[in-house]
Coordinates of C-alpha atoms in Angstrom, one line a residue:
G2 CA 49.4 85.9 128.6
P3 CA 46.3 83.8 128.4
A4 CA 46.1 81.3 125.6
H5 CA 43.0 82.9 124.2
A6 CA 43.4 86.6 125.1
K7 CA 41.1 89.0 123.4
L8 CA 43.9 91.6 123.2
M9 CA 47.4 91.0 122.0
L10 CA 50.2 93.6 122.5
V11 CA 53.2 93.2 120.2
G12 CA 56.4 95.0 120.9
E13 CA 59.6 95.3 118.9
Q14 CA 62.0 92.9 120.5
P15 CA 63.1 91.8 124.0
G16 CA 65.3 94.3 125.9
D17 CA 68.2 93.4 128.0
Q18 CA 66.2 92.6 131.1
E19 CA 63.5 90.7 129.0
D20 CA 66.2 88.7 127.3
L21 CA 67.7 87.7 130.7
A22 CA 64.3 86.9 132.2
G23 CA 62.9 85.2 129.2
R24 CA 59.6 87.2 129.4
P25 CA 58.4 90.3 127.6
F26 CA 58.0 93.7 129.1
V27 CA 59.7 93.1 132.5
G28 CA 62.2 96.0 132.3
P29 CA 61.8 99.8 132.5
A30 CA 59.5 99.8 129.4
G31 CA 57.5 97.0 130.9
R32 CA 57.0 98.9 134.2
L33 CA 55.9 102.0 132.2
L34 CA 53.5 99.7 130.2
D35 CA 52.1 98.3 133.4
R36 CA 51.3 101.9 134.6
A37 CA 49.7 102.8 131.3
L38 CA 47.6 99.5 131.3
A39 CA 46.5 100.2 134.9
E40 CA 45.5 103.8 134.0
A41 CA 43.7 102.6 130.9
G42 CA 41.7 100.1 133.0
V43 CA 43.2 97.1 131.2
D44 CA 44.3 94.1 133.3
R45 CA 47.7 93.0 132.2
G46 CA 46.8 89.4 133.2
T47 CA 44.2 89.3 130.5
V48 CA 46.5 90.5 127.7
Y49 CA 48.9 88.4 125.6
L50 CA 52.3 90.1 125.4
T51 CA 54.9 89.2 122.8
N52 CA 57.4 90.8 120.4
A53 CA 57.8 90.9 116.7
V54 CA 61.4 90.0 116.8
K55 CA 62.3 87.2 119.2
H56 CA 66.0 87.9 119.9
F57 CA 67.7 90.8 121.6
K58 CA 69.8 92.6 119.0
N59 CA 72.4 94.6 121.0
E60 CA 75.7 96.2 120.9
P61 CA 78.0 95.4 123.9
R62 CA 79.4 98.6 125.6
G63 CA 81.6 97.6 128.6
K64 CA 79.3 95.6 130.9
K65 CA 76.1 96.9 129.2
R66 CA 74.2 95.6 126.2
L67 CA 72.7 98.5 124.3
H68 CA 69.6 98.0 122.2
K69 CA 70.0 98.1 118.4
R70 CA 66.9 98.3 116.2
P71 CA 66.3 95.1 114.3
N72 CA 66.5 95.4 110.5
R73 CA 63.9 94.4 107.9
Y74 CA 65.5 91.0 107.4
E75 CA 65.5 90.1 111.1
T76 CA 61.9 91.2 111.4
E77 CA 60.8 89.2 108.4
V78 CA 62.7 86.1 109.6
C79 CA 60.8 86.2 112.9
K80 CA 57.4 86.7 111.2
V81 CA 56.7 83.0 111.2
W82 CA 56.7 83.0 115.0
I83 CA 54.4 86.0 115.5
D84 CA 52.0 84.6 112.8
K85 CA 51.9 81.3 114.7
E86 CA 51.2 83.1 118.0
I87 CA 48.4 85.0 116.4
S88 CA 46.9 81.8 114.9
L89 CA 47.0 80.1 118.3
V90 CA 45.7 82.9 120.5
R91 CA 43.2 84.3 117.9
P92 CA 42.9 87.7 119.6
V93 CA 40.1 90.1 118.8
L94 CA 42.5 93.0 118.4
I95 CA 46.3 93.2 118.0
L96 CA 48.0 96.4 119.2
A97 CA 51.4 97.1 117.7
L98 CA 53.7 98.9 120.1
G99 CA 55.9 101.0 117.9
V100 CA 57.0 101.0 114.2
T101 CA 58.9 97.7 114.1
A102 CA 55.9 95.8 115.4
A103 CA 53.6 97.7 113.0
Q104 CA 55.8 96.8 110.1
S105 CA 55.9 93.2 111.0
L106 CA 52.1 92.9 111.5
T107 CA 51.1 94.9 108.4
G108 CA 53.9 93.8 106.1
R109 CA 54.3 97.5 105.1
W110 CA 57.8 99.0 105.6
S111 CA 56.9 102.7 105.3
I112 CA 54.8 103.0 108.5
V113 CA 54.5 106.6 109.8
L114 CA 53.4 106.2 113.4
S115 CA 51.7 109.6 113.6
R116 CA 49.5 108.8 110.6
E117 CA 48.6 105.2 111.7
R118 CA 48.3 105.7 115.4
G119 CA 44.9 105.0 117.0
R120 CA 43.2 103.9 113.8
V121 CA 41.8 100.4 113.4
L122 CA 43.6 98.6 110.6
E123 CA 42.9 95.4 108.7
L124 CA 45.9 93.2 109.1
P125 CA 46.8 90.2 106.8
G126 CA 44.8 87.1 107.7
G127 CA 41.7 89.2 108.5
H128 CA 42.8 90.3 111.9
R129 CA 42.1 93.8 113.3
G130 CA 44.9 95.9 114.6
M131 CA 46.0 99.2 115.9
V132 CA 49.3 101.0 116.2
T133 CA 50.6 103.1 119.1
I134 CA 53.8 104.4 120.6
H135 CA 56.2 101.9 122.2
P136 CA 56.7 102.5 125.9
S137 CA 60.5 102.6 125.5
A138 CA 60.1 105.6 123.2
L139 CA 58.7 107.5 126.2
L140 CA 61.9 106.7 128.2
R141 CA 64.0 108.3 125.5
M142 CA 61.9 111.5 125.2
P143 CA 64.0 114.6 126.1
D144 CA 61.6 116.5 128.3
K145 CA 59.0 115.9 130.9
A146 CA 56.1 117.6 128.9
A147 CA 56.8 115.3 125.9
R148 CA 56.9 112.2 128.2
R149 CA 53.6 113.2 129.8
A150 CA 51.9 113.8 126.4
G151 CA 53.3 110.5 125.1
F152 CA 52.1 108.6 128.1
A153 CA 48.6 110.1 127.7
T154 CA 48.6 109.0 124.1
L155 CA 49.6 105.5 125.1
V156 CA 46.9 105.3 127.8
A157 CA 44.3 106.6 125.3
D158 CA 45.3 104.0 122.7
L159 CA 45.3 101.2 125.3
K160 CA 41.8 102.3 126.5
A161 CA 40.5 102.2 122.9
A162 CA 42.2 98.9 122.2
G163 CA 40.7 97.4 125.4
R164 CA 37.2 98.6 124.4
L165 CA 37.5 97.2 120.9
A166 CA 38.8 93.9 122.1
E167 CA 35.8 93.5 124.5
A168 CA 33.2 94.7 121.9

């Protein structure tokens, strides 16, 4: 994204397609995020996209590489890079996509997404942040109604983040 974007989105880690492409949010979760950004009226070209963990932790299964959630150690080891990105970009608002990103950004390891979601948080270093659902979580939801509700939540949070970043 732009070097001095007002809004920074931080995901968990690259997925399989992101790892291969060397860019964040280009796979299925990225396509869903693109739809949500468009619906929220936020231009993806104005947003800085990154991940809290810089490597793709996975488990090989035949020809596939299946996602494995990074642990606390891996998240903490990668903290130096996300901190450097934040210091270079200096966004007005940082939106954590999912629990792992929220843990990395807040330094708190007992994040409950449903309690933190949508609220403005003071992050270490004096930055403002918010927490929302990760688009990949929507892909794993069991039924259509839950996916629709989750998508609406993501769009609402992206709208709020976009407004706050521009204010």
